[in-house]
PDB file of C-alpha atoms in Angstrom:
ATOM      1  CA  MET A 523      44.954  26.593  58.745  1.00 77.00           C
ATOM      2  CA  HIS A 524      43.063  23.612  58.522  1.00 91.00           C
ATOM      3  CA  PRO A 525      39.305  24.654  60.044  1.00 95.00           C
ATOM      4  CA  MET A 526      38.619  21.828  61.824  1.00 97.00           C
ATOM      5  CA  LEU A 527      42.782  22.652  63.733  1.00 98.00           C
ATOM      6  CA  ASN A 528      41.454  26.176  64.295  1.00 97.00           C
ATOM      7  CA  ILE A 529      38.161  25.204  66.554  1.00 98.00           C
ATOM      8  CA  ALA A 530      39.932  22.414  67.770  1.00 98.00           C
ATOM      9  CA  ILE A 531      42.610  25.357  69.049  1.00 98.00           C
ATOM     10  CA  ARG A 532      39.421  27.293  70.571  1.00 98.00           C
ATOM     11  CA  ALA A 533      38.107  24.641  72.676  1.00 98.00           C
ATOM     12  CA  ALA A 534      41.331  24.007  74.177  1.00 98.00           C
ATOM     13  CA  ARG A 535      42.321  27.782  75.009  1.00 98.00           C
ATOM     14  CA  ALA A 536      38.614  28.117  76.460  1.00 98.00           C
ATOM     15  CA  ALA A 537      38.980  24.679  78.208  1.00 97.00           C
ATOM     16  CA  GLY A 538      42.846  25.778  79.518  1.00 97.00           C
ATOM     17  CA  ASN A 539      41.931  28.935  80.438  1.00 96.00           C
ATOM     18  CA  VAL A 540      39.205  27.152  82.910  1.00 95.00           C
ATOM     19  CA  VAL A 541      42.199  24.587  84.049  1.00 96.00           C
ATOM     20  CA  ALA A 542      44.282  27.495  84.595  1.00 96.00           C
ATOM     21  CA  ARG A 543      42.414  29.489  86.976  1.00 94.00           C
ATOM     22  CA  SER A 544      41.104  26.647  89.088  1.00 93.00           C
ATOM     23  CA  PHE A 545      44.722  25.783  89.542  1.00 94.00           C
ATOM     24  CA  GLU A 546      45.251  28.792  91.382  1.00 90.00           C
ATOM     25  CA  ASN A 547      42.875  27.632  94.006  1.00 83.00           C
ATOM     26  CA  VAL A 548      43.715  24.051  94.132  1.00 79.00           C
ATOM     27  CA  ASP A 549      42.285  23.807  97.844  1.00 79.00           C
ATOM     28  CA  LYS A 550      38.731  24.252  96.084  1.00 79.00           C
ATOM     29  CA  ILE A 551      39.497  21.348  93.643  1.00 84.00           C
ATOM     30  CA  GLU A 552      36.858  18.955  94.495  1.00 86.00           C
ATOM     31  CA  VAL A 553      38.688  15.379  93.608  1.00 83.00           C
ATOM     32  CA  ASN A 554      36.711  12.204  93.575  1.00 78.00           C
ATOM     33  CA  ALA A 555      38.259   8.436  92.684  1.00 71.00           C
ATOM     34  CA  LYS A 556      37.391   6.493  89.360  1.00 66.00           C
ATOM     35  CA  GLY A 557      39.867   3.560  90.258  1.00 60.00           C
ATOM     36  CA  THR A 558      42.868   2.859  91.982  1.00 58.00           C
ATOM     37  CA  ASN A 559      45.227   5.615  91.867  1.00 57.00           C
ATOM     38  CA  ASP A 560      43.062   7.181  89.092  1.00 63.00           C
ATOM     39  CA  PHE A 561      41.249  10.071  89.795  1.00 68.00           C
ATOM     40  CA  VAL A 562      38.574  12.697  88.451  1.00 76.00           C
ATOM     41  CA  THR A 563      38.353  16.124  89.523  1.00 82.00           C
ATOM     42  CA  ASN A 564      35.177  18.843  89.259  1.00 90.00           C
ATOM     43  CA  VAL A 565      37.448  20.736  86.638  1.00 91.00           C
ATOM     44  CA  ASP A 566      38.174  17.751  84.500  1.00 90.00           C
ATOM     45  CA  LEU A 567      34.456  17.407  84.005  1.00 91.00           C
ATOM     46  CA  LYS A 568      33.968  21.826  83.499  1.00 93.00           C
ATOM     47  CA  SER A 569      36.863  21.101  81.116  1.00 95.00           C
ATOM     48  CA  GLU A 570      35.378  18.427  79.040  1.00 95.00           C
ATOM     49  CA  GLU A 571      31.928  20.006  78.953  1.00 95.00           C
ATOM     50  CA  ILE A 572      33.324  23.205  77.429  1.00 97.00           C
ATOM     51  CA  ILE A 573      35.749  21.313  75.201  1.00 97.00           C
ATOM     52  CA  ILE A 574      32.546  19.242  73.769  1.00 96.00           C
ATOM     53  CA  GLU A 575      30.112  22.383  73.612  1.00 97.00           C
ATOM     54  CA  THR A 576      32.810  23.905  71.745  1.00 97.00           C
ATOM     55  CA  LEU A 577      33.486  21.080  69.161  1.00 97.00           C
ATOM     56  CA  ARG A 578      29.585  20.477  68.797  1.00 96.00           C
ATOM     57  CA  LYS A 579      28.737  24.171  68.147  1.00 96.00           C
ATOM     58  CA  SER A 580      31.052  23.642  64.859  1.00 96.00           C
ATOM     59  CA  TYR A 581      30.449  20.107  64.062  1.00 97.00           C
ATOM     60  CA  PRO A 582      27.194  18.580  65.681  1.00 96.00           C
ATOM     61  CA  ASP A 583      27.157  15.540  63.689  1.00 96.00           C
ATOM     62  CA  HIS A 584      30.811  14.154  64.857  1.00 97.00           C
ATOM     63  CA  SER A 585      31.168  11.401  67.524  1.00 96.00           C
ATOM     64  CA  ILE A 586      33.209  12.020  70.201  1.00 96.00           C
ATOM     65  CA  VAL A 587      35.533   9.855  72.792  1.00 95.00           C
ATOM     66  CA  SER A 588      36.478  11.574  75.715  1.00 91.00           C
ATOM     67  CA  GLU A 589      38.281  10.325  78.584  1.00 79.00           C
ATOM     68  CA  GLU A 590      35.463  11.071  81.836  1.00 78.00           C
ATOM     69  CA  CYS A 591      32.277  10.843  79.333  1.00 80.00           C
ATOM     70  CA  GLY A 592      33.295   7.979  77.701  1.00 82.00           C
ATOM     71  CA  GLN A 593      31.700   7.615  73.688  1.00 84.00           C
ATOM     72  CA  LEU A 594      29.347   9.969  72.121  1.00 87.00           C
ATOM     73  CA  PRO A 595      28.212   8.926  68.639  1.00 84.00           C
ATOM     74  CA  GLY A 596      27.267  11.047  66.292  1.00 87.00           C
ATOM     75  CA  LYS A 597      25.614  11.150  62.883  1.00 90.00           C
ATOM     76  CA  ASP A 598      28.758  11.012  61.169  1.00 90.00           C
ATOM     77  CA  SER A 599      30.250   7.865  62.278  1.00 87.00           C
ATOM     78  CA  ASP A 600      33.509   8.772  59.698  1.00 95.00           C
ATOM     79  CA  TYR A 601      34.727  11.598  62.284  1.00 97.00           C
ATOM     80  CA  GLN A 602      35.644  11.095  65.465  1.00 97.00           C
ATOM     81  CA  TRP A 603      37.383  14.104  68.092  1.00 98.00           C
ATOM     82  CA  ILE A 604      39.282  12.046  70.777  1.00 97.00           C
ATOM     83  CA  ILE A 605      39.365  14.269  74.031  1.00 97.00           C
ATOM     84  CA  ASP A 606      41.365  14.438  77.560  1.00 96.00           C
ATOM     85  CA  PRO A 607      40.323  17.544  79.635  1.00 96.00           C
ATOM     86  CA  ILE A 608      43.244  17.326  82.054  1.00 96.00           C
ATOM     87  CA  ASP A 609      46.008  15.170  81.154  1.00 96.00           C
ATOM     88  CA  GLY A 610      48.304  14.735  84.151  1.00 95.00           C
ATOM     89  CA  THR A 611      45.440  14.944  86.547  1.00 91.00           C
ATOM     90  CA  ALA A 612      47.624  13.919  89.441  1.00 90.00           C
ATOM     91  CA  ASN A 613      49.566  16.816  88.614  1.00 94.00           C
ATOM     92  CA  PHE A 614      47.000  18.883  89.099  1.00 93.00           C
ATOM     93  CA  VAL A 615      45.589  17.594  91.743  1.00 90.00           C
ATOM     94  CA  LYS A 616      48.835  17.864  93.762  1.00 91.00           C
ATOM     95  CA  GLY A 617      50.082  21.560  92.635  1.00 92.00           C
ATOM     96  CA  ILE A 618      52.561  20.533  90.422  1.00 95.00           C
ATOM     97  CA  PRO A 619      51.986  22.581  87.169  1.00 97.00           C
ATOM     98  CA  HIS A 620      52.482  20.802  84.638  1.00 97.00           C
ATOM     99  CA  PHE A 621      49.501  18.540  82.459  1.00 97.00           C
ATOM    100  CA  ALA A 622      47.852  19.964  79.177  1.00 98.00           C
ATOM    101  CA  VAL A 623      44.418  19.983  77.528  1.00 98.00           C
ATOM    102  CA  SER A 624      44.839  17.127  74.312  1.00 98.00           C
ATOM    103  CA  ILE A 625      42.010  17.300  71.058  1.00 98.00           C
ATOM    104  CA  ALA A 626      42.959  15.019  68.225  1.00 98.00           C
ATOM    105  CA  LEU A 627      40.581  14.310  65.237  1.00 98.00           C
ATOM    106  CA  LYS A 628      40.184  10.894  63.349  1.00 97.00           C
ATOM    107  CA  VAL A 629      38.864  11.129  59.936  1.00 97.00           C
ATOM    108  CA  LYS A 630      37.584   7.800  58.669  1.00 96.00           C
ATOM    109  CA  GLY A 631      40.222   5.987  61.032  1.00 95.00           C
ATOM    110  CA  LYS A 632      42.900   7.670  60.657  1.00 97.00           C
ATOM    111  CA  LEU A 633      44.443  11.266  62.972  1.00 98.00           C
ATOM    112  CA  ASP A 634      44.307  14.374  60.683  1.00 98.00           C
ATOM    113  CA  GLN A 635      44.106  16.840  63.346  1.00 98.00           C
ATOM    114  CA  ALA A 636      45.803  17.345  67.095  1.00 98.00           C
ATOM    115  CA  VAL A 637      46.067  20.115  68.934  1.00 98.00           C
ATOM    116  CA  ILE A 638      47.779  19.815  72.629  1.00 98.00           C
ATOM    117  CA  TYR A 639      47.581  22.839  75.128  1.00 98.00           C
ATOM    118  CA  ASP A 640      49.766  23.689  78.329  1.00 98.00           C
ATOM    119  CA  PRO A 641      47.233  26.064  79.972  1.00 98.00           C
ATOM    120  CA  ILE A 642      50.254  27.336  82.652  1.00 97.00           C
ATOM    121  CA  ARG A 643      52.990  27.438  79.867  1.00 97.00           C
ATOM    122  CA  GLY A 644      50.823  29.061  77.445  1.00 97.00           C
ATOM    123  CA  GLU A 645      52.286  26.198  75.016  1.00 98.00           C
ATOM    124  CA  MET A 646      50.402  25.293  72.133  1.00 98.00           C
ATOM    125  CA  PHE A 647      51.349  22.210  70.193  1.00 98.00           C
ATOM    126  CA  THR A 648      49.428  21.603  67.095  1.00 98.00           C
ATOM    127  CA  ALA A 649      49.634  19.217  63.739  1.00 98.00           C
ATOM    128  CA  SER A 650      47.567  18.327  60.728  1.00 98.00           C
ATOM    129  CA  ARG A 651      47.970  15.084  58.709  1.00 97.00           C
ATOM    130  CA  GLY A 652      50.503  16.218  56.366  1.00 97.00           C
ATOM    131  CA  LYS A 653      50.989  19.132  56.839  1.00 97.00           C
ATOM    132  CA  GLY A 654      53.449  19.282  59.687  1.00 97.00           C
ATOM    133  CA  ALA A 655      53.882  19.921  63.393  1.00 98.00           C
ATOM    134  CA  GLN A 656      53.770  23.265  64.812  1.00 98.00           C
ATOM    135  CA  PHE A 657      54.813  24.874  68.689  1.00 98.00           C
ATOM    136  CA  ASN A 658      52.791  28.222  68.756  1.00 97.00           C
ATOM    137  CA  SER A 659      52.927  28.444  64.781  1.00 94.00           C
ATOM    138  CA  VAL A 660      56.576  27.422  64.220  1.00 97.00           C
ATOM    139  CA  ARG A 661      57.269  24.475  62.649  1.00 98.00           C
ATOM    140  CA  ILE A 662      58.855  21.651  65.099  1.00 98.00           C
ATOM    141  CA  ARG A 663      60.944  18.240  63.905  1.00 98.00           C
ATOM    142  CA  VAL A 664      61.999  15.723  66.534  1.00 98.00           C
ATOM    143  CA  LYS A 665      65.644  15.393  67.320  1.00 95.00           C
ATOM    144  CA  ALA A 666      67.519  13.015  64.802  1.00 91.00           C
ATOM    145  CA  HIS A 667      69.754  10.566  67.480  1.00 91.00           C
ATOM    146  CA  LYS A 668      71.294   7.820  66.020  1.00 87.00           C
ATOM    147  CA  GLU A 669      71.859   5.956  69.435  1.00 93.00           C
ATOM    148  CA  LEU A 670      71.037   6.189  72.882  1.00 97.00           C
ATOM    149  CA  SER A 671      73.965   7.730  73.777  1.00 96.00           C
ATOM    150  CA  GLY A 672      73.361  11.178  74.845  1.00 97.00           C
ATOM    151  CA  THR A 673      69.642  11.364  74.477  1.00 98.00           C
ATOM    152  CA  VAL A 674      67.367  12.147  77.528  1.00 98.00           C
ATOM    153  CA  ILE A 675      64.236   9.736  77.490  1.00 98.00           C
ATOM    154  CA  GLY A 676      60.801  10.285  78.609  1.00 98.00           C
ATOM    155  CA  THR A 677      58.746   7.833  80.256  1.00 97.00           C
ATOM    156  CA  GLY A 678      55.889   7.038  82.835  1.00 94.00           C
ATOM    157  CA  PHE A 679      55.354   4.282  85.665  1.00 91.00           C
ATOM    158  CA  PRO A 680      52.788   1.771  84.508  1.00 85.00           C
ATOM    159  CA  GLN A 681      49.999   2.713  86.947  1.00 75.00           C
ATOM    160  CA  ASN A 682      47.519   1.054  84.722  1.00 68.00           C
ATOM    161  CA  ALA A 683      49.407  -2.319  83.915  1.00 66.00           C
ATOM    162  CA  LYS A 684      51.180  -2.830  87.333  1.00 70.00           C
ATOM    163  CA  ALA A 685      51.083  -6.591  86.344  1.00 74.00           C
ATOM    164  CA  SER A 686      54.122  -6.128  84.114  1.00 79.00           C
ATOM    165  CA  SER A 687      56.108  -3.764  86.531  1.00 87.00           C
ATOM    166  CA  GLU A 688      59.269  -6.240  86.873  1.00 90.00           C
ATOM    167  CA  ALA A 689      59.519  -6.205  82.938  1.00 90.00           C
ATOM    168  CA  TYR A 690      58.801  -2.521  82.494  1.00 92.00           C
ATOM    169  CA  PHE A 691      61.515  -1.457  85.632  1.00 94.00           C
ATOM    170  CA  SER A 692      64.206  -3.916  83.318  1.00 95.00           C
ATOM    171  CA  ILE A 693      63.428  -2.013  80.234  1.00 95.00           C
ATOM    172  CA  LEU A 694      63.795   1.177  82.260  1.00 96.00           C
ATOM    173  CA  SER A 695      67.083   0.098  83.577  1.00 96.00           C
ATOM    174  CA  SER A 696      68.330  -1.107  80.216  1.00 96.00           C
ATOM    175  CA  VAL A 697      67.233   2.480  78.575  1.00 97.00           C
ATOM    176  CA  PHE A 698      68.582   4.661  81.491  1.00 96.00           C
ATOM    177  CA  ALA A 699      72.271   2.360  81.099  1.00 96.00           C
ATOM    178  CA  LYS A 700      72.657   3.558  77.798  1.00 96.00           C
ATOM    179  CA  ALA A 701      70.731   7.296  77.574  1.00 97.00           C
ATOM    180  CA  ALA A 702      71.957  10.451  79.087  1.00 97.00           C
ATOM    181  CA  ASP A 703      69.014  10.759  81.358  1.00 97.00           C
ATOM    182  CA  VAL A 704      65.573   9.585  82.025  1.00 97.00           C
ATOM    183  CA  ARG A 705      62.117  11.484  82.666  1.00 97.00           C
ATOM    184  CA  HIS A 706      59.126  10.650  84.154  1.00 96.00           C
ATOM    185  CA  ALA A 707      56.907  14.091  84.786  1.00 97.00           C
ATOM    186  CA  GLY A 708      53.456  12.701  84.381  1.00 96.00           C
ATOM    187  CA  SER A 709      51.441  13.862  81.959  1.00 97.00           C
ATOM    188  CA  PRO A 710      52.009  11.756  78.602  1.00 97.00           C
ATOM    189  CA  ALA A 711      50.493  14.043  76.015  1.00 98.00           C
ATOM    190  CA  LEU A 712      52.909  16.675  77.033  1.00 98.00           C
ATOM    191  CA  ASP A 713      55.685  13.802  76.622  1.00 98.00           C
ATOM    192  CA  LEU A 714      54.816  13.132  72.936  1.00 98.00           C
ATOM    193  CA  ALA A 715      54.826  16.837  72.489  1.00 98.00           C
ATOM    194  CA  TYR A 716      58.076  17.521  73.733  1.00 98.00           C
ATOM    195  CA  VAL A 717      59.695  14.345  71.982  1.00 98.00           C
ATOM    196  CA  ALA A 718      57.719  16.406  68.689  1.00 98.00           C
ATOM    197  CA  ALA A 719      59.455  19.962  69.588  1.00 98.00           C
ATOM    198  CA  GLY A 720      62.905  17.668  70.321  1.00 98.00           C
ATOM    199  CA  ARG A 721      62.688  18.732  74.416  1.00 98.00           C
ATOM    200  CA  LEU A 722      62.444  14.663  74.533  1.00 98.00           C
ATOM    201  CA  ASP A 723      64.536  12.598  72.623  1.00 98.00           C
ATOM    202  CA  GLY A 724      62.396   9.771  72.809  1.00 98.00           C
ATOM    203  CA  ASN A 725      59.791   8.112  75.148  1.00 98.00           C
ATOM    204  CA  PHE A 726      58.323   4.818  76.081  1.00 97.00           C
ATOM    205  CA  GLN A 727      55.116   3.928  78.012  1.00 95.00           C
ATOM    206  CA  MET A 728      53.036   1.493  78.925  1.00 93.00           C
ATOM    207  CA  GLY A 729      48.868   1.007  79.539  1.00 89.00           C
ATOM    208  CA  LEU A 730      47.874   4.272  77.995  1.00 93.00           C
ATOM    209  CA  LYS A 731      44.545   5.196  76.685  1.00 92.00           C
ATOM    210  CA  PRO A 732      43.517   6.434  73.496  1.00 93.00           C
ATOM    211  CA  TRP A 733      42.721   9.997  74.555  1.00 94.00           C
ATOM    212  CA  SER A 734      46.407  10.557  76.438  1.00 95.00           C
ATOM    213  CA  THR A 735      47.966   9.542  73.096  1.00 97.00           C
ATOM    214  CA  ALA A 736      45.913  10.410  70.154  1.00 97.00           C
ATOM    215  CA  ALA A 737      47.147  13.978  69.588  1.00 98.00           C
ATOM    216  CA  GLY A 738      50.712  13.565  70.674  1.00 98.00           C
ATOM    217  CA  GLU A 739      50.973  10.574  68.013  1.00 98.00           C
ATOM    218  CA  LEU A 740      50.151  12.653  65.178  1.00 98.00           C
ATOM    219  CA  LEU A 741      52.319  15.339  66.642  1.00 98.00           C
ATOM    220  CA  VAL A 742      55.301  12.683  66.245  1.00 98.00           C
ATOM    221  CA  ILE A 743      54.733  11.579  62.948  1.00 98.00           C
ATOM    222  CA  GLU A 744      54.202  15.133  61.418  1.00 98.00           C
ATOM    223  CA  ALA A 745      57.483  16.209  63.263  1.00 98.00           C
ATOM    224  CA  GLY A 746      59.174  13.714  61.009  1.00 98.00           C
ATOM    225  CA  GLY A 747      59.709  10.695  64.419  1.00 98.00           C
ATOM    226  CA  LEU A 748      57.617   7.384  64.526  1.00 98.00           C
ATOM    227  CA  VAL A 749      55.253   5.728  67.077  1.00 98.00           C
ATOM    228  CA  THR A 750      54.979   1.997  67.815  1.00 97.00           C
ATOM    229  CA  ASP A 751      54.011  -0.247  70.088  1.00 96.00           C
ATOM    230  CA  PHE A 752      57.092  -1.975  72.100  1.00 95.00           C
ATOM    231  CA  VAL A 753      57.314  -4.684  69.074  1.00 95.00           C
ATOM    232  CA  GLY A 754      57.535  -2.210  66.514  1.00 96.00           C
ATOM    233  CA  ASP A 755      54.181  -2.446  65.177  1.00 95.00           C
ATOM    234  CA  HIS A 756      50.874  -0.264  64.726  1.00 93.00           C
ATOM    235  CA  ASN A 757      49.052  -2.020  67.950  1.00 92.00           C
ATOM    236  CA  HIS A 758      49.563   0.604  70.533  1.00 93.00           C
ATOM    237  CA  ALA A 759      46.168   2.369  70.239  1.00 90.00           C
ATOM    238  CA  LYS A 760      44.667  -0.953  71.819  1.00 90.00           C
ATOM    239  CA  SER A 761      47.804  -2.202  74.139  1.00 91.00           C
ATOM    240  CA  GLY A 762      48.562   1.148  75.437  1.00 91.00           C
ATOM    241  CA  ASN A 763      52.466   0.460  75.276  1.00 94.00           C
ATOM    242  CA  VAL A 764      54.387   3.436  73.258  1.00 96.00           C
ATOM    243  CA  VAL A 765      57.635   3.912  71.690  1.00 98.00           C
ATOM    244  CA  ALA A 766      58.156   7.479  70.340  1.00 98.00           C
ATOM    245  CA  ALA A 767      61.260   9.043  68.348  1.00 98.00           C
ATOM    246  CA  SER A 768      63.463   9.545  65.492  1.00 98.00           C
ATOM    247  CA  PRO A 769      63.148   6.479  63.144  1.00 97.00           C
ATOM    248  CA  ARG A 770      66.544   5.705  64.205  1.00 96.00           C
ATOM    249  CA  LEU A 771      66.791   6.313  67.540  1.00 97.00           C
ATOM    250  CA  LEU A 772      63.308   4.151  67.859  1.00 97.00           C
ATOM    251  CA  LYS A 773      64.966   1.246  66.475  1.00 97.00           C
ATOM    252  CA  GLU A 774      67.523   1.183  68.935  1.00 96.00           C
ATOM    253  CA  MET A 775      65.333   1.580  71.842  1.00 97.00           C
ATOM    254  CA  LEU A 776      63.195  -1.375  70.667  1.00 97.00           C
ATOM    255  CA  THR A 777      66.547  -3.155  70.329  1.00 96.00           C
ATOM    256  CA  GLU A 778      67.133  -2.780  74.022  1.00 95.00           C
ATOM    257  CA  MET A 779      63.369  -3.166  75.152  1.00 95.00           C
ATOM    258  CA  ARG A 780      63.376  -6.395  73.414  1.00 94.00           C
ATOM    259  CA  PRO A 781      65.083  -8.964  75.321  1.00 94.00           C
ATOM    260  CA  HIS A 782      62.489  -7.846  78.715  1.00 93.00           C
ATOM    261  CA  LEU A 783      59.227  -7.899  76.871  1.00 90.00           C
ATOM    262  CA  THR A 784      56.638 -10.512  78.436  1.00 86.00           C
ATOM    263  CA  ALA A 785      54.522 -11.813  76.342  1.00 75.00           C
ATOM    264  CA  ALA A 786      51.511  -9.780  77.031  1.00 71.00           C
ATOM    265  CA  MET A 787      53.784  -7.168  75.868  1.00 80.00           C
ATOM    266  CA  LYS A 788      54.255  -8.282  72.553  1.00 76.00           C
ATOM    267  CA  LYS A 789      50.902  -8.162  71.760  1.00 71.00           C
TER     268      LYS A 789
END
């Protein structure tokens, strides 16, 4: 195992243990609004603190980007950790047991290591660039569907892109008409991990932040899938509009989406 992946796993487990213990006493979780329909809890902050402390202990010069604390520059800018201490905070707050700790590492701008940890189920998804993706240390692959028929597709309502909600629901309707079913589970990181593991056949979401997608993107790629924006380009880290699936299924998803895209979605 790559030493940096090992440290990321250690950080995810330590943070996940705190998150899982806190989940047993949901009534004691302190919740604050940081924006419209956007929440942060004291447990998010504690999880983030544990992750950063663990990473900095081994790699004090690396830079960090995290959902709650933002940018933490380091002396060695070639290495950047991207952290979501609880991906799926709304689920966590409501007592819905579906959320994850997400940690990714970029080396010279390229995704290099990834960890997504579900502390409730004890499920660890990991990937190293060029080395494949694993679920609890067992190799995983995306499902190689050629068409939408018979598939289960994950998505998420566009909380951070409500101006495009009409176009989004048109896309959803078009995809749903051809797929077997659609799921909205509330954790983009786990959605992407599930695509990598073959639990979901594809996923599309709007307005996501890099800390929600970075680890999942590498997982999907290393599991044999593709990740693009809504027009098939690689602007998803900037736009936040993400499509993930096996190569042939992704092509069909993009074809179904294309007639409904607004100008903003194409950027």
